[in-house]
C-alpha positions as CSV (number, residue, x, y, z in Angstrom):
1,M,-23.3,-17.6,-12.0
2,F,-20.5,-17.4,-9.4
3,L,-21.6,-14.0,-8.2
4,S,-25.2,-15.1,-7.7
5,S,-24.1,-18.3,-5.9
6,F,-21.8,-16.3,-3.7
7,L,-24.4,-13.8,-2.7
8,G,-27.0,-16.5,-2.3
9,T,-24.7,-18.5,0.0
10,S,-24.0,-15.4,2.2
11,S,-27.8,-14.7,2.4
12,R,-28.5,-18.4,3.3
13,R,-25.8,-18.3,5.9
14,R,-27.1,-15.1,7.4
15,S,-30.7,-16.4,7.5
16,S,-29.6,-19.7,9.0
17,S,-27.5,-18.0,11.7
18,R,-30.5,-15.7,12.4
19,K,-32.8,-18.6,12.9
20,S,-30.4,-20.5,15.1
21,R,-29.8,-17.3,17.2
22,S,-33.5,-16.6,17.6
23,K,-34.1,-20.3,18.5
24,S,-31.4,-20.1,21.2
25,Q,-32.7,-16.8,22.5
26,S,-36.2,-18.2,22.7
27,Q,-35.0,-21.2,24.6
28,S,-33.0,-19.1,27.0
29,Q,-35.9,-16.8,27.6
30,S,-38.2,-19.8,28.2
31,Q,-35.8,-21.1,30.8
32,T,-35.2,-17.7,32.6
33,I,-38.8,-16.4,32.9
34,G,-39.3,-15.2,36.5
35,P,-39.0,-12.2,38.8
36,S,-35.2,-11.9,38.3
37,S,-35.4,-11.7,34.6
38,A,-38.2,-9.2,34.6
39,S,-36.0,-6.7,36.4
40,S,-33.0,-7.0,34.1
41,L,-34.1,-4.3,31.7
42,S,-36.4,-1.4,32.3
43,L,-37.9,1.2,29.9
44,S,-36.8,4.7,30.5
45,S,-38.7,7.7,29.1
46,S,-36.2,10.3,30.3
47,P,-35.0,12.6,27.6
48,S,-31.7,11.6,26.1
49,P,-29.7,12.8,23.1
50,S,-30.6,11.0,19.9
51,P,-28.6,10.9,16.7
52,S,-31.6,11.6,14.4
53,P,-35.0,13.1,14.8
54,S,-36.7,9.9,13.7
55,S,-35.2,8.0,16.7
56,S,-35.9,10.6,19.3
57,S,-39.5,9.5,19.9
58,R,-38.6,5.9,20.5
59,P,-38.0,4.7,24.1
60,Q,-34.5,3.8,25.0
61,L,-33.4,0.6,26.7
62,R,-31.3,1.2,29.8
63,P,-29.9,-1.1,32.4
64,S,-31.9,-1.2,35.6
65,D,-30.6,0.4,38.8
66,S,-29.5,-2.8,40.4
67,S,-27.4,-3.9,37.4
68,F,-26.0,-0.5,36.8
69,S,-25.0,0.1,40.4
70,S,-23.0,-3.2,40.3
71,R,-20.7,-1.8,37.6
72,P,-17.5,-0.1,38.8
73,E,-17.1,3.6,38.3
74,Y,-13.5,3.2,37.1
75,I,-12.1,0.1,35.3
76,V,-8.6,-0.7,36.5
77,D,-8.2,-4.3,35.3
78,E,-9.4,-6.2,32.3
79,S,-11.3,-8.6,34.5
80,Q,-13.7,-5.8,35.4
81,L,-14.8,-5.5,31.7
82,A,-18.1,-7.2,31.0
83,P,-18.4,-9.4,28.0
84,V,-19.6,-7.6,24.8
85,A,-23.1,-8.7,23.8
86,P,-23.6,-9.8,20.2
87,P,-25.0,-7.1,17.9
88,P,-28.7,-7.2,17.0
89,D,-29.8,-8.9,13.8
90,P,-30.1,-5.7,11.6
91,V,-26.6,-4.6,12.4
92,L,-25.3,-8.1,12.0
93,D,-26.9,-8.4,8.6
94,L,-25.5,-5.0,7.5
95,N,-22.0,-6.1,8.6
96,N,-22.4,-9.4,6.7
97,D,-23.4,-7.5,3.5
98,L,-20.4,-5.2,4.1
99,E,-18.0,-8.1,4.2
100,S,-19.6,-9.6,1.0
101,L,-19.3,-6.3,-0.9
102,S,-15.7,-5.8,0.3
103,S,-14.7,-9.3,-0.9
104,L,-16.4,-8.7,-4.3
105,F,-14.9,-5.2,-4.7
106,P,-11.6,-5.2,-2.7
107,G,-10.4,-2.0,-4.4
108,I,-13.2,0.2,-3.2
109,Q,-13.2,1.9,0.2
110,V,-15.6,0.5,2.9
111,E,-17.2,3.9,3.2
112,V,-18.8,3.6,-0.2
113,F,-20.5,0.3,0.8
114,R,-21.6,1.7,4.1
115,E,-23.1,4.7,2.5
116,M,-25.0,2.6,-0.1
117,L,-26.2,0.1,2.4
118,S,-27.6,2.9,4.6
119,N,-29.5,4.4,1.6
120,F,-31.2,1.1,0.5
121,S,-33.9,-0.6,2.6
122,D,-35.2,-3.4,0.5
123,E,-34.3,-7.1,1.1
124,S,-32.4,-7.5,-2.2
125,K,-30.2,-4.4,-1.7
126,L,-27.1,-6.6,-1.8
127,F,-27.9,-7.6,-5.4
128,V,-28.9,-4.1,-6.3
129,I,-25.7,-2.5,-5.0
130,T,-23.6,-5.2,-6.7
131,D,-25.3,-4.5,-10.0
132,M,-24.9,-0.8,-9.7
133,L,-21.2,-1.0,-8.9
134,L,-20.6,-3.4,-11.8
135,K,-22.4,-1.2,-14.3
136,N,-21.3,2.3,-13.2
137,P,-18.7,2.2,-10.4
138,A,-17.4,5.8,-11.0
139,T,-20.8,7.3,-10.1
140,Y,-20.7,5.9,-6.6
141,V,-17.0,5.5,-5.8
142,K,-16.0,9.1,-6.7
143,G,-12.3,8.4,-6.3
144,R,-12.6,6.5,-3.0
145,W,-10.3,3.6,-3.9
146,R,-8.4,1.6,-1.3
147,T,-4.6,1.6,-1.4
148,V,-2.1,-1.2,-0.8
149,S,-0.8,-1.4,2.7
150,Q,2.9,-0.5,3.1
151,Q,3.5,-3.3,5.7
152,T,1.8,-6.3,4.0
153,G,1.6,-5.2,0.4
154,Q,-2.0,-6.3,0.4
155,I,-5.4,-4.6,0.7
156,P,-6.1,-4.4,4.5
157,P,-9.2,-6.2,5.9
158,I,-12.2,-4.3,7.3
159,S,-11.4,-2.9,10.7
160,K,-13.8,-2.6,13.6
161,A,-14.0,1.1,13.2
162,E,-15.3,0.7,9.6
163,T,-18.2,-1.6,10.4
164,F,-21.8,-0.6,11.3
165,R,-22.1,0.2,15.0
166,T,-25.0,-0.8,17.3
167,P,-27.5,1.9,18.4
168,A,-26.3,1.5,22.0
169,Y,-22.7,2.1,21.0
170,R,-23.6,5.2,18.9
171,L,-25.7,6.6,21.7
172,A,-22.9,6.1,24.2
173,V,-20.3,7.8,22.0
174,R,-22.6,10.7,21.3
175,T,-23.4,11.1,25.1
176,L,-19.7,11.0,25.9
177,A,-18.9,13.6,23.2
178,L,-21.7,15.9,24.4
179,Q,-20.4,15.7,28.0
180,E,-16.8,16.5,27.1
181,F,-17.4,19.2,24.4
182,K,-20.1,21.3,26.0
183,G,-19.0,24.4,24.0
184,L,-20.1,22.8,20.7
185,S,-23.6,22.4,19.4
186,R,-25.2,19.0,19.2
187,S,-25.5,19.2,15.4
188,S,-21.7,20.0,15.1
189,I,-20.9,16.9,17.2
190,D,-23.3,14.8,15.1
191,G,-21.6,16.0,11.9
192,V,-18.1,15.1,13.1
193,L,-19.2,11.7,14.5
194,S,-20.9,10.9,11.1
195,E,-17.7,11.6,9.3
196,T,-15.8,9.2,11.5
197,N,-18.5,6.5,11.7
198,Y,-19.1,7.2,15.4
199,S,-15.5,6.3,16.4
200,Y,-14.8,8.4,19.5
201,L,-11.0,8.1,19.3
202,D,-11.0,9.2,15.7
203,A,-13.5,12.0,16.1
204,R,-11.9,13.5,19.2
205,P,-9.0,15.3,17.5
206,M,-11.4,17.1,15.2
207,L,-13.7,18.0,18.0
208,V,-10.8,19.4,20.0
209,A,-9.9,21.6,17.0
210,L,-13.5,22.8,16.7
211,S,-13.9,23.5,20.4
212,S,-10.9,25.7,20.5
213,K,-12.5,27.9,17.9
214,S,-15.9,28.1,19.6
215,W,-17.1,31.4,21.0
216,K,-18.6,29.6,24.0
217,F,-15.2,28.2,25.0
218,T,-13.6,31.6,24.5
219,I,-16.1,33.3,26.9
220,S,-16.0,30.5,29.5
221,S,-12.2,30.4,29.5
222,L,-12.0,34.1,30.1
223,L,-14.7,34.2,32.9
224,F,-14.0,30.9,34.6
225,R,-10.3,30.4,33.6
226,R,-11.2,27.1,32.1
227,K,-8.3,25.1,30.7
228,P,-8.3,24.2,27.0
229,V,-9.4,20.8,26.0
230,V,-6.3,18.6,25.7
231,S,-5.5,16.5,22.7
232,S,-5.8,12.7,22.5
233,E,-2.7,11.6,24.5
234,A,-3.6,8.9,26.9
235,E,-1.9,10.5,29.9
236,T,-4.0,13.7,29.7
237,H,-7.2,12.1,28.4
238,P,-10.2,13.3,30.6
239,L,-11.5,9.7,30.9
240,V,-8.1,8.4,32.3
241,A,-7.7,8.7,36.1
242,W,-4.8,7.5,38.2
243,R,-6.1,5.3,41.1
244,T,-4.2,4.2,44.2
245,A,-3.5,0.4,44.2
246,D,-3.2,-1.9,47.2
247,G,0.6,-1.3,47.4
248,G,0.2,2.5,47.3
249,S,1.3,2.9,43.7
250,L,-0.7,4.8,41.1
251,V,-2.3,2.8,38.3
252,P,-4.2,4.1,35.3
253,A,-7.9,3.5,35.1
254,I,-10.6,4.3,32.6
255,K,-13.9,5.9,33.6
256,A,-16.9,3.6,32.8
257,T,-19.2,4.9,30.1
258,G,-22.1,2.4,30.6
259,N,-21.5,0.7,27.3
260,T,-19.4,-2.5,27.4
261,E,-18.2,-2.3,23.9
262,L,-17.0,1.3,24.3
263,D,-15.4,0.5,27.7
264,R,-13.4,-2.3,26.2
265,E,-12.3,-0.2,23.2
266,L,-11.2,2.7,25.4
267,F,-9.4,0.3,27.8
268,E,-7.5,-1.4,25.0
269,E,-6.5,1.9,23.2
270,L,-5.7,4.0,26.3
271,I,-5.0,1.9,29.4
272,V,-3.2,-1.1,27.9
273,P,-0.4,1.0,26.3
274,L,-0.1,3.1,29.5
275,R,0.3,0.0,31.6
276,A,2.9,-1.5,29.3
277,R,4.9,1.7,29.3
278,E,4.6,2.0,33.1
279,K,5.7,-1.6,33.5
280,A,8.8,-1.1,31.3
281,T,9.7,2.1,33.2
282,R,9.3,0.4,36.6
283,E,11.4,-2.6,35.6
284,K,14.2,-0.4,34.4
285,T,14.1,1.7,37.6
286,D,14.1,-1.4,39.8
287,R,17.0,-3.0,37.9
288,A,19.1,0.2,38.2
289,L,18.4,0.4,41.9
290,A,19.3,-3.3,42.5
291,L,22.5,-2.9,40.5
292,S,23.4,0.2,42.5
293,M,22.9,-1.5,45.8
294,Q,24.8,-4.6,44.6
295,T,27.7,-2.4,43.5
296,E,27.8,-0.6,46.9
297,E,28.0,-3.9,48.7
298,A,30.7,-5.3,46.4
299,E,32.8,-2.1,46.9
300,A,32.4,-2.4,50.6
301,C,33.7,-6.0,50.5
302,E,36.3,-5.2,47.8
303,A,34.8,-7.8,45.6
304,T,34.8,-5.9,42.3
305,Y,36.7,-6.8,39.1
306,E,38.5,-4.5,36.7
307,C,37.5,-4.5,33.0
308,A,40.4,-5.2,30.7
309,C,38.9,-2.9,28.0
310,C,37.8,0.3,29.9
311,Y,39.6,-0.3,33.2
312,T,36.5,0.3,35.3
313,D,35.5,-1.7,38.3
314,Y,32.3,-3.9,38.0
315,V,30.6,-6.5,40.0
316,F,31.0,-10.2,39.1
317,E,27.5,-10.4,37.5
318,E,28.5,-7.6,35.0
319,I,31.7,-9.3,33.9
320,T,32.5,-11.9,31.2
321,T,35.7,-13.5,30.0
322,C,37.2,-14.5,26.7
323,N,37.9,-18.2,25.9
324,A,41.7,-17.8,25.2
325,E,43.5,-15.8,27.9
326,G,40.6,-15.2,30.3
327,H,40.5,-11.4,29.9
328,M,37.7,-9.9,32.0
329,V,35.4,-7.7,29.9
330,C,32.4,-5.8,31.3
331,F,28.9,-6.0,29.7
332,R,29.0,-2.4,28.8
333,C,32.1,-2.9,26.5
334,V,30.4,-5.9,25.0
335,Q,27.3,-3.8,24.2
336,Q,29.3,-1.0,22.7
337,S,31.4,-3.4,20.6
338,I,28.3,-5.2,19.2
339,T,26.6,-1.9,18.5
340,E,29.6,-0.5,16.6
341,A,29.9,-3.7,14.6
342,V,26.3,-3.7,13.6
343,F,25.7,0.0,12.9
344,G,29.3,1.4,12.6
345,Q,32.6,0.4,11.0
346,G,33.7,-2.3,13.5
347,W,32.2,-5.4,11.6
348,Q,35.6,-6.7,10.3
349,R,37.5,-5.9,13.5
350,N,35.0,-7.0,16.2
351,I,33.0,-10.0,14.7
352,H,34.4,-13.5,14.1
353,K,32.1,-14.3,11.1
354,D,32.7,-18.1,11.1
355,T,31.6,-18.6,14.7
356,G,29.3,-15.6,15.1
357,T,31.1,-14.5,18.2
358,L,32.7,-11.2,19.4
359,R,36.5,-10.9,19.2
360,C,38.1,-10.1,22.6
361,P,38.1,-6.3,23.0
362,A,40.7,-6.4,25.8
363,V,43.7,-3.9,25.5
364,S,46.9,-5.9,25.8
365,A,50.4,-5.9,24.4
366,T,49.6,-8.7,21.9
367,D,46.3,-9.1,20.1
368,C,44.1,-11.6,21.9
369,E,42.8,-14.4,19.7
370,G,40.0,-15.2,22.1
371,C,36.3,-14.5,21.6
372,I,33.2,-13.8,23.8
373,S,30.7,-16.6,23.5
374,S,27.3,-16.1,22.0
375,E,25.6,-16.9,25.4
376,H,27.4,-14.0,27.1
377,I,26.7,-11.7,24.2
378,Q,23.0,-12.4,24.6
379,R,23.1,-11.8,28.3
380,A,24.9,-8.5,27.8
381,M,22.6,-7.3,25.0
382,H,19.4,-8.2,26.7
383,E,20.3,-5.8,29.5
384,A,20.9,-2.9,27.0
385,E,18.3,-0.6,25.6
386,K,16.8,-2.1,22.4
387,G,19.2,-5.0,22.9
388,P,16.9,-7.6,21.2
389,E,16.6,-5.5,18.1
390,I,20.4,-5.2,17.9
391,L,20.8,-8.9,18.3
392,E,18.3,-9.5,15.5
393,K,20.3,-7.1,13.2
394,L,23.5,-9.1,14.2
395,D,21.8,-12.4,13.2
396,Q,20.7,-10.9,9.9
397,R,24.2,-9.7,9.0
398,L,25.7,-13.1,10.0
399,A,23.1,-14.9,7.8
400,E,23.8,-12.5,5.0
401,H,27.5,-13.2,5.2
402,G,26.8,-17.0,5.2
403,L,24.6,-16.7,2.1
404,L,27.2,-14.6,0.2
405,S,30.0,-17.0,1.2
406,S,28.1,-20.0,-0.2
407,G,28.1,-18.6,-3.7
408,L,24.6,-19.9,-4.4
409,P,22.1,-18.1,-6.6
410,L,19.7,-16.2,-4.3
411,I,16.2,-14.7,-4.5
412,R,15.8,-11.7,-2.2
413,C,12.7,-10.1,-0.9
414,P,12.8,-6.4,-1.8
415,F,11.0,-5.3,1.3
416,C,13.1,-7.1,4.0
417,S,16.4,-9.0,4.4
418,Y,14.9,-12.4,3.6
419,A,16.7,-14.5,0.9
420,E,16.5,-18.1,-0.3
421,V,18.3,-20.2,-2.8
422,D,17.0,-19.9,-6.4
423,D,16.0,-23.5,-7.1
424,L,14.9,-22.9,-10.7
425,Y,14.7,-26.3,-12.4
426,I,15.0,-26.5,-16.2
427,P,14.1,-29.8,-17.8
428,Q,16.6,-31.5,-20.1
429,D,14.4,-31.0,-23.2
430,A,14.1,-27.3,-22.5
431,R,17.8,-26.7,-22.2
432,A,18.4,-27.1,-26.0
433,L,18.2,-23.7,-27.8
434,K,15.5,-23.5,-30.5
435,F,15.6,-20.5,-32.8
436,R,12.5,-18.8,-34.1
437,S,12.1,-19.1,-37.9
438,H,10.8,-15.6,-38.4
439,G,13.5,-14.3,-36.1
440,I,16.3,-15.6,-38.3
441,S,14.7,-14.0,-41.4
442,N,14.5,-10.7,-39.5
443,V,18.2,-10.9,-38.5
444,I,19.1,-11.5,-42.2
445,F,17.0,-8.5,-43.3
446,I,18.6,-6.3,-40.6
447,L,22.2,-7.4,-41.6
448,I,21.4,-6.6,-45.3
449,T,20.0,-3.2,-44.3
450,I,23.0,-2.4,-42.2
451,T,25.4,-3.4,-45.0
452,L,23.7,-1.0,-47.4
453,S,23.4,1.8,-44.9
454,P,25.9,4.7,-44.6
455,V,26.8,3.6,-41.0
456,S,28.0,0.2,-42.2
457,L,31.7,1.3,-41.8
458,I,31.1,2.3,-38.2
459,L,29.2,-0.9,-37.4
460,G,31.9,-2.9,-39.2
461,T,34.6,-1.3,-37.0
462,L,32.6,-2.2,-33.9
463,G,32.2,-5.7,-35.1
464,L,35.9,-6.0,-35.7
465,I,36.6,-4.8,-32.2
466,C,34.2,-7.4,-30.7
467,L,36.0,-10.1,-32.8
468,V,39.3,-9.1,-31.4
469,L,38.0,-9.0,-27.9
470,S,36.6,-12.5,-28.3
471,L,40.1,-13.8,-28.5
472,Y,40.4,-13.1,-24.7
473,S,39.0,-15.7,-22.4
474,S,37.8,-13.1,-19.9
475,F,35.6,-11.4,-22.5
476,R,34.2,-14.7,-23.7
477,R,33.4,-15.7,-20.1
478,F,31.7,-12.4,-19.5
479,V,29.5,-12.7,-22.6
480,S,28.7,-16.3,-21.7
481,Q,27.6,-15.4,-18.2
482,Q,25.4,-12.6,-19.4
483,F,23.8,-14.8,-22.0
484,T,23.2,-17.6,-19.5
485,A,21.6,-15.1,-17.1
486,A,19.4,-13.9,-19.9
487,L,18.3,-17.5,-20.6
488,N,17.5,-18.0,-16.9
489,R,15.4,-14.8,-16.9
490,H,13.6,-16.0,-20.0
491,H,12.8,-19.4,-18.3
492,R,11.8,-17.6,-15.1
493,R,9.3,-15.5,-17.0
494,Q,7.9,-18.6,-18.6
495,R,7.6,-20.4,-15.2
496,G,6.3,-17.4,-13.2
497,L,7.7,-14.3,-11.6
498,K,5.7,-14.2,-8.3
499,F,7.8,-14.6,-5.2
500,V,6.2,-14.8,-1.7
501,C,8.5,-13.9,1.2
502,Q,8.5,-16.5,4.0
503,N,9.5,-14.0,6.7
504,P,6.7,-14.1,9.3
505,R,6.9,-10.3,9.7
506,C,6.8,-9.6,6.0
507,Q,5.1,-12.3,3.8
508,R,4.7,-9.8,1.0
509,P,4.4,-11.0,-2.6
510,S,6.8,-9.4,-5.1
511,C,8.0,-9.8,-8.7
512,M,11.5,-11.4,-9.1
513,L,12.1,-9.4,-12.3
514,C,11.3,-5.8,-11.3
515,S,11.4,-6.2,-7.5
516,K,8.0,-4.4,-7.1
517,A,5.0,-5.5,-5.1
518,W,2.9,-8.1,-6.8
519,I,-0.7,-7.1,-7.6
520,D,-2.8,-9.2,-9.9
521,V,-2.6,-8.6,-12.9
522,H,1.1,-7.7,-12.6
523,I,2.9,-5.8,-15.3
524,C,6.7,-5.5,-14.9
525,H,8.3,-2.0,-15.1
526,E,4.9,-0.3,-14.9
527,S,5.3,3.2,-13.7
528,S,4.1,3.8,-10.1
529,L,3.1,7.4,-10.9
530,I,-0.4,6.3,-11.6
531,A,-0.7,5.0,-8.0
532,L,0.8,8.2,-6.7
533,R,-1.6,10.3,-8.7
534,T,-4.5,8.2,-7.4
535,Q,-3.4,8.5,-3.8
536,V,-2.9,12.3,-4.1
537,E,-6.4,12.8,-5.6
538,Q,-8.0,10.6,-2.9
539,A,-6.2,12.4,-0.1
540,M,-7.2,15.8,-1.4
541,S,-10.9,14.8,-1.8
542,M,-11.0,13.3,1.7
543,A,-9.5,16.4,3.3
544,I,-12.4,18.7,2.2
545,K,-15.4,16.4,2.3
546,R,-18.4,16.6,4.6
547,V,-20.8,13.8,5.7
548,C,-24.5,14.1,6.3
549,P,-25.4,12.8,9.8
550,R,-28.8,11.6,8.7
551,C,-28.1,9.6,5.5
552,N,-24.2,9.4,5.6
553,T,-23.9,10.9,2.1
554,S,-20.5,12.5,1.4
555,F,-20.3,15.8,-0.4
556,V,-18.0,18.7,-1.2
557,K,-18.9,22.3,-1.6
558,T,-17.6,23.8,-4.8
559,A,-19.4,27.1,-4.8
560,G,-22.2,29.1,-3.1
561,C,-22.9,29.9,0.5
562,N,-22.3,27.9,3.6
563,K,-26.0,26.9,4.1
564,L,-26.1,23.4,2.7
565,T,-29.1,21.2,2.1
566,C,-28.7,17.4,1.6
567,P,-31.0,15.5,-0.8
568,C,-32.5,13.9,2.3
569,G,-33.6,17.3,3.6
570,Y,-31.0,17.7,6.3
571,K,-29.6,21.3,6.5
572,M,-26.3,22.1,8.0
573,C,-23.6,24.8,8.3
574,Y,-20.6,24.0,6.2
575,V,-18.2,25.8,8.6
576,C,-19.2,24.3,12.0
577,R,-21.4,21.4,10.8
578,K,-24.3,22.5,13.0
579,D,-27.9,21.5,12.2
580,I,-29.7,24.6,11.1
581,G,-32.9,23.0,9.9
582,A,-35.1,24.4,12.7
583,P,-37.7,27.0,11.6
584,N,-36.1,29.7,13.7
585,E,-32.5,28.8,12.6
586,G,-31.7,28.8,8.9
587,Y,-30.0,31.9,7.8
588,Q,-30.3,33.3,11.3
589,H,-27.4,31.1,12.2
590,F,-25.0,33.2,10.2
591,C,-23.8,36.8,10.8
592,Q,-26.6,39.4,10.2
593,H,-24.3,42.4,9.9
594,F,-24.2,44.1,6.5
595,R,-21.4,43.0,4.2
596,P,-21.1,42.7,0.4
597,E,-22.2,39.3,-1.0
598,G,-19.2,37.0,-1.2
599,D,-17.2,38.7,1.5
600,G,-15.6,35.9,3.5
601,R,-13.8,38.0,6.1
602,Q,-14.5,37.5,9.8
603,C,-17.0,39.9,11.3
604,R,-15.6,42.2,14.0
605,E,-18.9,42.7,15.8
606,C,-20.0,39.1,16.4
607,N,-18.7,35.5,16.5
608,K,-21.3,33.9,14.3
609,C,-20.4,31.9,11.2
610,N,-20.0,33.9,8.0
611,L,-22.4,32.9,5.3
612,W,-19.7,33.4,2.6
613,E,-16.7,32.3,4.6
614,A,-14.5,29.9,2.6
615,E,-12.0,27.5,4.0
616,N,-8.4,27.9,3.0
617,T,-9.0,25.1,0.5
618,D,-5.6,25.6,-1.2
619,A,-3.7,25.2,2.1
620,I,-5.8,22.1,3.0
621,L,-5.2,20.6,-0.4
622,R,-1.5,21.4,-0.4
623,K,-1.1,19.7,3.0
624,A,-3.1,16.6,1.9
625,K,-1.0,16.4,-1.3
626,A,2.2,16.7,0.6
627,D,1.2,14.0,3.1
628,A,0.2,11.6,0.2
629,E,3.5,12.3,-1.6
630,R,5.5,11.7,1.6
631,R,3.8,8.3,2.1
632,W,4.5,7.4,-1.5
633,L,8.2,8.4,-1.2
634,E,8.5,6.3,1.9
635,T,7.1,3.3,0.0
636,E,9.2,3.8,-3.2
637,R,12.3,4.9,-1.4
638,R,13.3,7.3,-4.2
639,E,12.8,10.9,-5.3
640,L,10.8,12.1,-8.2
641,S,12.6,13.2,-11.3
642,N,11.8,16.3,-13.3
643,A,10.0,14.2,-16.0
644,E,7.9,12.5,-13.3
645,K,7.0,15.8,-11.7
646,A,5.9,17.1,-15.1
647,Y,3.8,14.0,-15.6
648,L,2.0,14.6,-12.3
649,E,1.3,18.2,-13.3
650,S,0.2,17.7,-16.9
651,G,-0.6,14.0,-17.2
652,V,1.6,13.7,-20.2
653,G,4.4,11.2,-19.6
654,G,7.7,11.0,-21.3
655,V,8.8,7.7,-19.8
656,G,9.5,5.0,-22.3
657,A,8.3,1.4,-22.0
658,A,10.6,-1.4,-21.0
659,G,12.6,-2.8,-23.8
660,D,12.2,0.3,-26.0
661,Y,15.8,0.7,-27.0
662,G,15.0,3.5,-29.4
663,F,14.0,5.5,-26.3
664,L,17.2,4.7,-24.6
665,L,19.2,5.9,-27.6
666,R,17.2,9.1,-27.8
667,S,17.8,9.7,-24.1
668,G,21.5,9.4,-24.6
669,R,21.9,6.0,-22.9
670,I,23.3,3.0,-24.7
671,P,21.6,-0.3,-23.9
672,T,23.6,-2.4,-21.4
673,M,24.9,-5.9,-22.1
674,E,22.1,-7.4,-20.0
675,E,19.4,-5.6,-22.1
676,I,21.0,-6.6,-25.3
677,C,21.1,-10.3,-24.3
678,D,17.5,-10.1,-23.1
679,F,16.5,-8.6,-26.5
680,I,18.4,-11.4,-28.4
681,V,16.9,-14.2,-26.3
682,E,13.3,-12.8,-26.6
683,K,13.5,-12.2,-30.3
684,L,15.5,-15.2,-31.6
685,I,15.0,-18.1,-29.1
686,V,11.8,-20.0,-28.6
């Protein structure tokens, strides 16, 4: 009922938005009918590259000459970017369906929804896909599950690169790739663009790697001394040009592609980081020049001051004083003292923890009791490299010291330094201990069994030792604290263990018992090896997959030759991803020199693809596995044990469940006092 209402609501919302949009468009068209509007768009029948054979015969819409000539050739400022037009109704409907499926199945990758939506054309495809994923998800997912983000601890939303692209954007990306990578065939470029959902910045590294292996590039580089295609750094990108500004300085600019959406994407990904980096470098250079000129003028007028810590002369603007004896200390000594206190061993010596100030670092016969004020500390640190980050670390350590000095019970976020007071409230009627009736009978039965067992003498000796230790107040206080903590953990589990961090940079939910990320339904002490195994399998499958440019179906070659045929009829080469469906192509695309069947060695007489050439699958899979394990280790912040490595290899685990004290004894570890108290509270107390 909820699912049908949800899908129905999204369909009604989509239809209503389509009606309102068409109504507004019809009104705007009725108001702007005239000679000027008639020349805004013109049909062009000139040949242009098309992503599929079915769309090659259709005329393409292009801007007229007057509107196209008004666009700048290079975009220097954001004000030169034209507003992005809303996508057409078919693309908007597909993206709405994509969001609906992603909200219904948050654990599945968006690529699965995009592939299924492309293969269905009926009006009720949203309901059909939902029913198919509910009944048999493994058939369509094929291991493509989404993982939890390391920064937020939640499944990330759909990015712009994962949505359906407009035909104009796809055509602009394809045209741009064809112009840059002329040594590759069109079908190879189409295959790479299909794998990356026509994202130019994501497809470019793969196209660079393929172009460096192309025989056309090898011949042209030898004859014309052509430079190799550079990688995706913004400074060396072929679309980035350095233009002369009004003041004579060089500023980065992006070459216009003719598509407003692609121009804005390239400007934000390439030009904005370059301009921010250039601004920071220019400010640093200007400040160093101004300080040098100021120092020269001060030395000429003998208006410098000597630092009482390093005995170096500085100008007045680079000097501060302590609040006791007026020692003059330079900003550089202040910066070094704060850095040593935060990251080194100078915390106790340099920081006055009650006031949060810096102790005077001046060298004198007697220790100075003065301090450098917080205002001067901030002035000095903001002039240092990464000074704001060091100040933030200083504030965190001061806050940590204040929390520890208060002696209050704290709840800490396991992913950052945030902590808050544990305000667990226990009602008066819940504070009285109530014993379980069946728990008491079990204890009596255990005591009788122990008394009649051969180890009764050993257990009796241990009990006598505990009785003697109970005469000491320190032992009784220790047992009382452990038992009280166990009761609090018991009440906490009854009230809920979910803790949401209030740090604006974190805000990750976690479990207060096991300090792991909270994912509904949460089970404490659940081994994270299952997540690791899933991530490794997913990374290995993504590393060797191919995508059909026509129907966006993903597949992996397990055996056979490199001439692949998709169920939609598209034929491609598995090595270079080129379209070989032409009548005169087919097997002629591959090397025709004699070789035994299954021989994957490179031919010495030609540069054609080998029909039986196989990728170094083992090396690709090893690299993908190593990358997945590295990301998992960065998240877990620990190394794998030998038992965990054996579990990953064989799938048979030897890790006991939480609370299984028989496992602890078999592994040679005696349960701790905390575990014993938790066991008693869980088994005996209601």
